[in-house]
Coordinates of C-alpha atoms and ligand atoms in Angstrom, one line a residue:
X1 CA -17.3 -34.6 -48.0
X2 CA -19.7 -37.0 -46.1
X3 CA -22.6 -36.4 -44.8
X4 CA -20.6 -36.2 -41.1
X5 CA -18.5 -34.1 -42.5
X6 CA -20.8 -31.8 -44.0
X7 CA -22.9 -31.1 -41.2
X8 CA -19.8 -30.4 -38.9
X9 CA -18.3 -27.5 -41.3
X10 CA -21.1 -26.5 -44.2
X11 CA -21.8 -23.1 -43.4
X12 CA -19.4 -22.9 -40.2
X13 CA -16.5 -21.1 -41.4
X14 CA -15.1 -19.0 -38.2
X15 CA -15.8 -15.4 -38.0
X16 CA -14.3 -12.9 -39.3
X17 CA -14.3 -11.1 -36.9
X18 CA -13.4 -12.2 -34.1
X19 CA -12.5 -16.1 -35.4
X20 CA -14.9 -17.6 -32.9
X21 CA -15.3 -21.0 -34.2
X22 CA -19.4 -21.3 -33.7
X23 CA -21.0 -18.5 -35.7
X24 CA -22.2 -16.1 -32.9
X25 CA -25.7 -14.8 -32.7
X26 CA -25.7 -12.2 -34.3
X27 CA -28.3 -10.3 -32.4
X28 CA -30.0 -7.1 -34.0
X29 CA -32.4 -5.5 -36.2
X30 CA -30.0 -3.3 -38.2
X31 CA -26.9 -2.5 -39.4
X32 CA -24.4 0.3 -39.6
X33 CA -24.2 1.6 -43.0
X34 CA -20.8 3.8 -43.9
X35 CA -22.5 5.5 -46.5
X36 CA -25.7 6.1 -48.7
X37 CA -26.1 2.9 -49.9
X38 CA -22.0 1.8 -48.6
X39 CA -22.6 -0.8 -46.6
X40 CA -21.5 -4.9 -46.0
X41 CA -24.2 -6.9 -47.7
X42 CA -26.2 -6.5 -44.5
X43 CA -29.0 -3.3 -44.3
X44 CA -31.8 -5.2 -42.5
X45 CA -32.5 -8.4 -40.3
X46 CA -35.2 -9.7 -41.2
X47 CA -33.4 -9.2 -45.1
X48 CA -30.1 -11.2 -44.4
X49 CA -28.5 -12.0 -40.3
X50 CA -25.4 -13.9 -40.2
X51 CA -26.9 -16.1 -38.6
X52 CA -29.2 -17.6 -40.2
X53 CA -27.4 -17.6 -43.3
X54 CA -24.7 -19.8 -42.0
X55 CA -27.9 -22.5 -40.8
X56 CA -28.9 -21.8 -44.4
X57 CA -26.1 -22.5 -46.1
X58 CA -25.2 -25.7 -43.8
X59 CA -29.2 -27.4 -44.5
X60 CA -28.5 -26.5 -48.3
X61 CA -25.5 -28.4 -47.9
X62 CA -27.4 -31.4 -45.9
X63 CA -30.3 -32.0 -48.1
X64 CA -27.8 -31.3 -51.7
X65 CA -29.7 -28.0 -52.4
X66 CA -28.4 -25.1 -54.2
X67 CA -30.2 -22.6 -51.4
X68 CA -32.3 -22.6 -48.3
X69 CA -34.5 -20.7 -46.7
X70 CA -34.9 -20.7 -42.6
X71 CA -38.4 -19.9 -41.2
X72 CA -40.2 -18.8 -37.8
X73 CA -42.2 -22.8 -37.9
X74 CA -42.1 -26.0 -39.8
X75 CA -46.1 -24.2 -40.6
X76 CA -44.7 -20.8 -41.7
X77 CA -42.3 -23.0 -44.0
X78 CA -45.5 -24.8 -45.8
X79 CA -47.2 -21.8 -46.2
X80 CA -44.2 -20.0 -47.6
X81 CA -43.6 -22.4 -50.1
X82 CA -47.8 -22.5 -51.0
X83 CA -47.3 -18.9 -51.9
X84 CA -45.4 -20.0 -54.9
X85 CA -48.8 -20.5 -55.9
X86 CA -51.8 -18.4 -57.2
X87 CA -55.7 -18.3 -56.7
X88 CA -56.8 -20.8 -59.6
X89 CA -54.0 -23.5 -58.9
X90 CA -54.2 -26.8 -58.1
X91 CA -52.4 -29.3 -55.3
X92 CA -52.5 -32.9 -54.8
X93 CA -51.5 -34.0 -51.7
X94 CA -50.9 -37.6 -50.1
X95 CA -53.8 -37.7 -47.7
X96 CA -51.3 -38.6 -44.8
X97 CA -49.9 -35.4 -43.7
X98 CA -49.4 -33.5 -40.4
X99 CA -53.0 -32.8 -38.7
X100 CA -51.2 -28.7 -38.9
X101 CA -50.8 -28.9 -42.4
X102 CA -54.1 -30.1 -43.7
X103 CA -55.3 -27.6 -41.6
X104 CA -53.1 -25.0 -43.2
X105 CA -54.4 -26.4 -46.6
X106 CA -58.2 -26.5 -45.8
X107 CA -58.9 -23.5 -43.3
X108 CA -57.5 -20.6 -44.5
X109 CA -55.1 -21.4 -47.8
X110 CA -58.9 -22.9 -49.7
X111 CA -60.0 -19.4 -48.7
X112 CA -57.5 -17.8 -51.3
X113 CA -58.5 -19.6 -54.5
X114 CA -56.2 -22.9 -54.0
X115 CA -57.7 -26.2 -54.7
X116 CA -56.4 -29.4 -53.4
X117 CA -57.2 -33.1 -54.0
X118 CA -56.4 -35.9 -50.9
X119 CA -55.0 -38.5 -52.4
X120 CA -53.4 -42.0 -51.0
X121 CA -49.9 -41.9 -52.6
X122 CA -48.6 -44.9 -51.5
X123 CA -49.8 -45.4 -54.9
X124 CA -47.7 -43.1 -57.5
X125 CA -51.0 -43.8 -60.0
X126 CA -53.4 -42.3 -57.7
X127 CA -51.6 -39.1 -57.8
X128 CA -50.9 -38.8 -61.9
X129 CA -55.0 -39.6 -62.1
X130 CA -55.4 -36.8 -59.1
X131 CA -53.5 -34.7 -61.5
X132 CA -56.1 -31.8 -63.6
X133 CA -54.9 -29.0 -65.9
X134 CA -54.6 -25.9 -62.9
X135 CA -52.4 -28.8 -61.0
X136 CA -48.9 -26.9 -60.0
X137 CA -47.6 -28.9 -56.9
X138 CA -47.4 -32.0 -55.9
X139 CA -47.1 -32.4 -52.2
X140 CA -46.3 -35.1 -50.1
X141 CA -45.3 -36.2 -46.5
X142 CA -43.4 -39.4 -46.0
X143 CA -43.1 -41.6 -44.0
X144 CA -46.4 -39.8 -43.0
X145 CA -47.6 -39.1 -39.4
X146 CA -48.4 -41.3 -37.1
X147 CA -49.2 -44.4 -38.8
X148 CA -45.2 -44.4 -41.0
X149 CA -47.0 -44.9 -44.1
X150 CA -44.4 -44.2 -47.3
X151 CA -44.7 -42.5 -50.5
X152 CA -42.5 -43.5 -53.5
X153 CA -40.7 -40.2 -54.4
X154 CA -38.4 -41.4 -57.7
X155 CA -42.2 -42.5 -58.5
X156 CA -43.9 -39.7 -58.2
X157 CA -41.0 -37.5 -59.4
X158 CA -41.3 -39.4 -62.7
X159 CA -44.8 -37.4 -63.2
X160 CA -44.4 -34.2 -61.3
X161 CA -41.4 -33.5 -64.0
X162 CA -43.0 -35.2 -66.8
X163 CA -45.8 -33.0 -66.1
X164 CA -43.8 -29.7 -65.2
X165 CA -45.2 -29.7 -61.7
X166 CA -43.2 -29.0 -58.7
X167 CA -43.1 -31.8 -56.3
X168 CA -42.5 -30.6 -53.0
X169 CA -41.5 -33.8 -50.2
X170 CA -42.3 -33.0 -46.2
X171 CA -38.8 -34.6 -45.2
X172 CA -39.4 -33.6 -40.9
X173 CA -39.5 -37.7 -40.1
X174 CA -36.5 -38.5 -42.1
X175 CA -34.2 -36.2 -41.4
X176 CA -31.1 -35.5 -44.8
X177 CA -29.4 -38.5 -42.7
X178 CA -32.0 -41.3 -43.9
X179 CA -33.9 -39.7 -46.9
X180 CA -32.7 -37.0 -49.8
X181 CA -36.0 -36.2 -52.1
X182 CA -34.0 -33.9 -54.1
X183 CA -31.4 -36.9 -54.8
X184 CA -35.1 -38.4 -56.0
X185 CA -36.4 -36.2 -58.7
X186 CA -37.9 -33.8 -55.9
X187 CA -38.3 -30.5 -56.2
X188 CA -38.7 -28.7 -53.0
X189 CA -38.3 -30.2 -49.7
X190 CA -39.7 -29.0 -46.5
X191 CA -38.3 -29.4 -42.8
X192 CA -39.9 -28.5 -39.2
X193 CA -36.6 -27.6 -38.0
X194 CA -38.4 -27.8 -34.4
X195 CA -38.2 -32.1 -34.9
X196 CA -34.2 -33.7 -35.7
X197 CA -32.7 -31.5 -37.1
X198 CA -32.6 -29.5 -33.8
X199 CA -33.2 -32.4 -31.8
X200 CA -33.2 -31.1 -28.6
X201 CA -36.4 -30.1 -28.3
X202 CA -35.8 -26.6 -27.5
X203 CA -36.5 -24.5 -30.6
X204 CA -39.5 -24.2 -33.3
X205 CA -38.8 -23.5 -37.0
X206 CA -38.9 -24.2 -40.1
X207 CA -36.8 -24.8 -43.5
X208 CA -37.4 -25.1 -47.3
X209 CA -34.4 -26.7 -49.6
X210 CA -34.2 -26.8 -53.3
X211 CA -32.6 -26.0 -56.3
X212 CA -34.8 -24.4 -59.2
X213 CA -33.2 -20.8 -59.6
X214 CA -36.1 -19.0 -60.4
X215 CA -38.2 -20.8 -57.1
X216 CA -34.9 -19.5 -55.4
X217 CA -35.7 -15.8 -56.0
X218 CA -38.7 -15.8 -56.0
X219 CA -38.5 -18.3 -52.1
X220 CA -35.9 -15.2 -51.2
X221 CA -38.8 -12.2 -52.0
X222 CA -41.3 -14.3 -50.2
X223 CA -39.2 -14.7 -47.2
X224 CA -38.3 -11.1 -46.7
X225 CA -41.7 -10.0 -48.4
X226 CA -43.8 -11.9 -45.7
X227 CA -41.1 -11.6 -43.1
X228 CA -41.6 -15.1 -41.1
X229 CA -37.8 -15.5 -40.8
X230 CA -36.3 -17.7 -37.7
X231 CA -34.8 -15.8 -35.5
X232 CA -31.2 -15.4 -34.7
X233 CA -31.1 -17.1 -31.4
X234 CA -33.0 -20.1 -33.2
X235 CA -31.3 -20.1 -36.7
X236 CA -28.1 -21.2 -33.8
X237 CA -29.9 -23.7 -31.9
X238 CA -30.9 -25.7 -34.9
X239 CA -26.9 -25.5 -36.3
X240 CA -25.7 -26.4 -32.9
X241 CA -27.8 -29.6 -33.8
X242 CA -27.2 -30.8 -37.1
X243 CA -23.8 -30.7 -36.2
X244 CA -25.1 -34.1 -34.0
X245 CA -27.3 -35.2 -36.5
X246 CA -25.6 -38.1 -38.1
X247 CA -24.7 -39.3 -34.4
X248 CA -28.3 -38.7 -32.8
X249 CA -30.3 -40.1 -36.0
X250 CA -27.7 -43.9 -35.9
X251 CA -29.0 -44.2 -32.3
X252 CA -32.5 -43.0 -33.0
X253 CA -32.7 -45.8 -35.5
X254 CA -30.8 -48.1 -33.7
X255 CA -33.6 -47.9 -30.9
X256 CA -36.3 -47.6 -33.4
X257 CA -35.7 -51.5 -34.1
X258 CA -35.5 -52.3 -31.1
X259 CA -38.8 -50.7 -29.4
X260 CA -40.8 -51.4 -32.4
X261 CA -39.6 -55.7 -32.5
X262 CA -40.0 -55.4 -28.7
X263 CA -43.8 -54.1 -29.6
X264 CA -44.0 -56.7 -32.6
X265 CA -43.9 -59.9 -30.0
X266 CA -45.6 -58.4 -27.2
X267 CA -49.2 -60.4 -26.7
X268 CA -50.9 -57.1 -25.8
X269 CA -50.2 -54.6 -28.9
X270 CA -51.9 -55.6 -31.6
X271 CA -50.4 -53.9 -35.2
X272 CA -47.1 -51.9 -34.9
X273 CA -46.6 -49.3 -37.6
X274 CA -42.7 -49.4 -38.2
X275 CA -41.1 -49.1 -42.3
X276 CA -37.8 -51.2 -40.2
X277 CA -40.0 -54.8 -39.4
X278 CA -40.4 -56.7 -42.4
X279 CA -44.0 -57.2 -41.6
X280 CA -44.5 -53.1 -42.6
X281 CA -46.2 -53.5 -46.2
X282 CA -43.7 -51.0 -47.7
X283 CA -40.6 -52.4 -46.1
X284 CA -38.5 -53.2 -49.5
X285 CA -39.6 -49.5 -50.6
X286 CA -38.0 -48.4 -47.1
X287 CA -35.3 -49.8 -47.5
X288 CA -35.1 -48.4 -51.4
X289 CA -35.5 -45.3 -50.9
X290 CA -33.8 -44.3 -47.2
X291 CA -30.7 -45.5 -45.5
X292 CA -32.7 -46.0 -41.8
X293 CA -35.6 -46.9 -40.5
X294 CA -35.8 -43.6 -37.4
X295 CA -37.2 -43.4 -34.8
X296 CA -40.3 -42.8 -35.2
X297 CA -43.2 -45.6 -34.9
X298 CA -47.4 -46.2 -33.8
X299 CA -48.8 -49.1 -31.9
X300 CA -51.9 -50.0 -31.4
X301 CA -53.1 -51.1 -28.8
X302 CA -56.6 -51.7 -29.2
X303 CA -58.7 -48.9 -27.6
X304 CA -59.0 -45.3 -25.6
X305 CA -58.6 -47.5 -22.4
X306 CA -55.7 -49.1 -23.4
X307 CA -54.1 -45.8 -25.0
X308 CA -55.0 -44.0 -21.9
X309 CA -53.8 -47.0 -19.9
X310 CA -50.4 -47.1 -21.6
X311 CA -49.9 -43.2 -21.7
X312 CA -50.1 -42.6 -18.0
X313 CA -48.4 -45.3 -16.5
X314 CA -45.1 -44.7 -18.5
X315 CA -42.4 -42.6 -16.5
X316 CA -39.4 -42.3 -19.1
X317 CA -41.4 -41.4 -21.9
X318 CA -42.5 -38.0 -22.1
X319 CA -46.3 -37.7 -22.9
X320 CA -46.1 -34.5 -25.2
X321 CA -46.8 -33.8 -28.9
X322 CA -44.2 -32.8 -31.0
X323 CA -40.8 -35.2 -32.1
X324 CA -37.1 -35.8 -33.3
X325 CA -36.0 -34.9 -30.1
X326 CA -33.1 -36.2 -27.6
X327 CA -35.5 -37.6 -25.2
X328 CA -38.7 -39.9 -25.3
X329 CA -41.9 -39.0 -26.2
X330 CA -45.3 -40.5 -26.3
X331 CA -49.0 -39.1 -27.7
X332 CA -52.0 -39.8 -28.6
X333 CA -52.1 -38.6 -32.2
X334 CA -56.3 -38.9 -32.1
X335 CA -56.7 -36.4 -29.6
X336 CA -53.3 -34.6 -29.8
X337 CA -51.3 -33.8 -33.6
X338 CA -54.0 -35.0 -35.1
X339 CA -57.1 -34.0 -33.6
X340 CA -57.5 -30.7 -36.7
X341 CA -58.5 -34.1 -39.0
X342 CA -61.8 -34.9 -38.9
X343 CA -63.0 -38.2 -36.8
X344 CA -64.4 -40.0 -40.0
X345 CA -60.8 -39.4 -42.1
X346 CA -58.9 -40.0 -39.1
X347 CA -60.9 -43.5 -39.1
X348 CA -60.1 -44.3 -42.6
X349 CA -55.9 -43.8 -42.6
X350 CA -55.7 -45.7 -39.2
X351 CA -55.5 -43.3 -36.7
X352 CA -57.7 -44.1 -34.1
X353 CA -58.2 -43.9 -30.4
X354 CA -56.3 -46.9 -29.2
X355 CA -53.1 -45.7 -31.5
X356 CA -50.5 -44.2 -29.8
X357 CA -47.7 -42.9 -30.7
X358 CA -43.5 -42.7 -29.6
X359 CA -40.9 -41.0 -30.7
X360 CA -38.1 -42.9 -29.6
X361 CA -34.6 -41.0 -28.6
X362 CA -31.6 -41.9 -28.0
X363 CA -31.7 -43.0 -23.9
X364 CA -30.0 -46.7 -23.2
X365 CA -32.8 -48.9 -25.3
X366 CA -33.7 -51.4 -22.3
X367 CA -34.9 -48.2 -20.1
X368 CA -37.4 -47.3 -23.1
X369 CA -38.0 -50.5 -23.5
X370 CA -38.0 -51.6 -19.3
X371 CA -40.7 -49.0 -19.4
X372 CA -43.4 -49.6 -22.1
X373 CA -43.1 -53.2 -20.5
X374 CA -44.4 -51.7 -17.7
X375 CA -46.5 -49.7 -18.6
X376 CA -48.2 -52.1 -21.2
X377 CA -47.9 -55.2 -18.5
X378 CA -52.0 -52.6 -16.9
X379 CA -53.1 -53.4 -20.1
X380 CA -56.4 -55.8 -20.6
X381 CA -55.9 -57.9 -23.2
Ligands
LIG1 N1 -44.7 -31.2 -40.1 C1 -44.7 -32.5 -40.1 C2 -44.1 -33.4 -40.4 C3 -44.3 -32.1 -38.7 O1 -44.6 -33.5 -37.7 C4 -44.9 -30.8 -37.7 C5 -45.0 -30.7 -36.8 O2 -45.8 -31.7 -36.4 C6 -45.0 -30.1 -39.2 C7 -44.6 -30.0 -40.5 C8 -45.3 -28.5 -38.2 O3 -44.1 -27.6 -37.6 P1 -43.9 -26.6 -37.0 O4 -44.6 -27.7 -35.4 O5 -42.7 -26.3 -36.4 O6 -45.0 -25.7 -37.6

């Protein structure tokens, strides 16, 4: 079956009790047992919930994995995957991850004896060079947030396979519709389902998808033992979201290309970061590794004053953190999503005070462009 069919049908058996076509929201904390040790496979809802299990089956199918685990947020999912490690282990990380991921690693997990080395993973050989005898995981995000640089997943997987290290890929920005890390050799895919998978800016969630039998058992244990599960209501919302993932992603991608082109040609815009533009330094890799370019882009306005000017002049685009929803969101990474990244590091990564990020929604592209055109008209050249 093809992607759009899988998205609608995987894990979506009609409800066995009623025939309900939409998987019911099993809003229960526990399940009646017929006798001691006699139950229907459901004992306590932290451990098993039919709505969550249906979503997990759906996400596993979409990423082409054997199993999936859904968590209360993207950060909870990333935290869970890190607890596969133990004190003394070392992790190589792409140096431009979501600020919250860096914060989790740097401010919390370091205290528990994990060590992290951040590398410019656009160059796969730098990942290889950072590997130490204690390295147990490589964690990359691609495309990176917000300057849209890419990691060659297959090239990094070649290193991790050879060295027997897990490769974890945060696939939030592309979604499985455009990028399938497991097929490229990654071991575990992480998602903030809050973004494209849910797609409607009305739920916070996260997920891990993987193939390795032992890690599946370990993560099932961690999900239950640590308990950061996705609620039944949120599981249902994400499931409703994934049913339209294919159509939404096509529209995000189409609009993303048009908005990126418009900005690239605009005299007041200094630079546009979008993998679909020929000017993107990794455009060839983008074409090879991704089936589309998506709806995320950033552009340089040259100064904080200019960035502020655009962010305050837009009317249709909503000034807000987050991304991947049906509505176009616009944000200022330096003071919003990446405020927890030290300033020197931000500047090195290109996250300047003049950088503006857009999560291009699925409205009519003409309206998004007209809104940006109007906002840009106020800027100093
Ligand atoms: N990964 C990426 C790429 C993100 O952009 C985010 C949030 O913005 C996260 C992980 C964290 O997800 P959540 O906000 O659902 O905890």
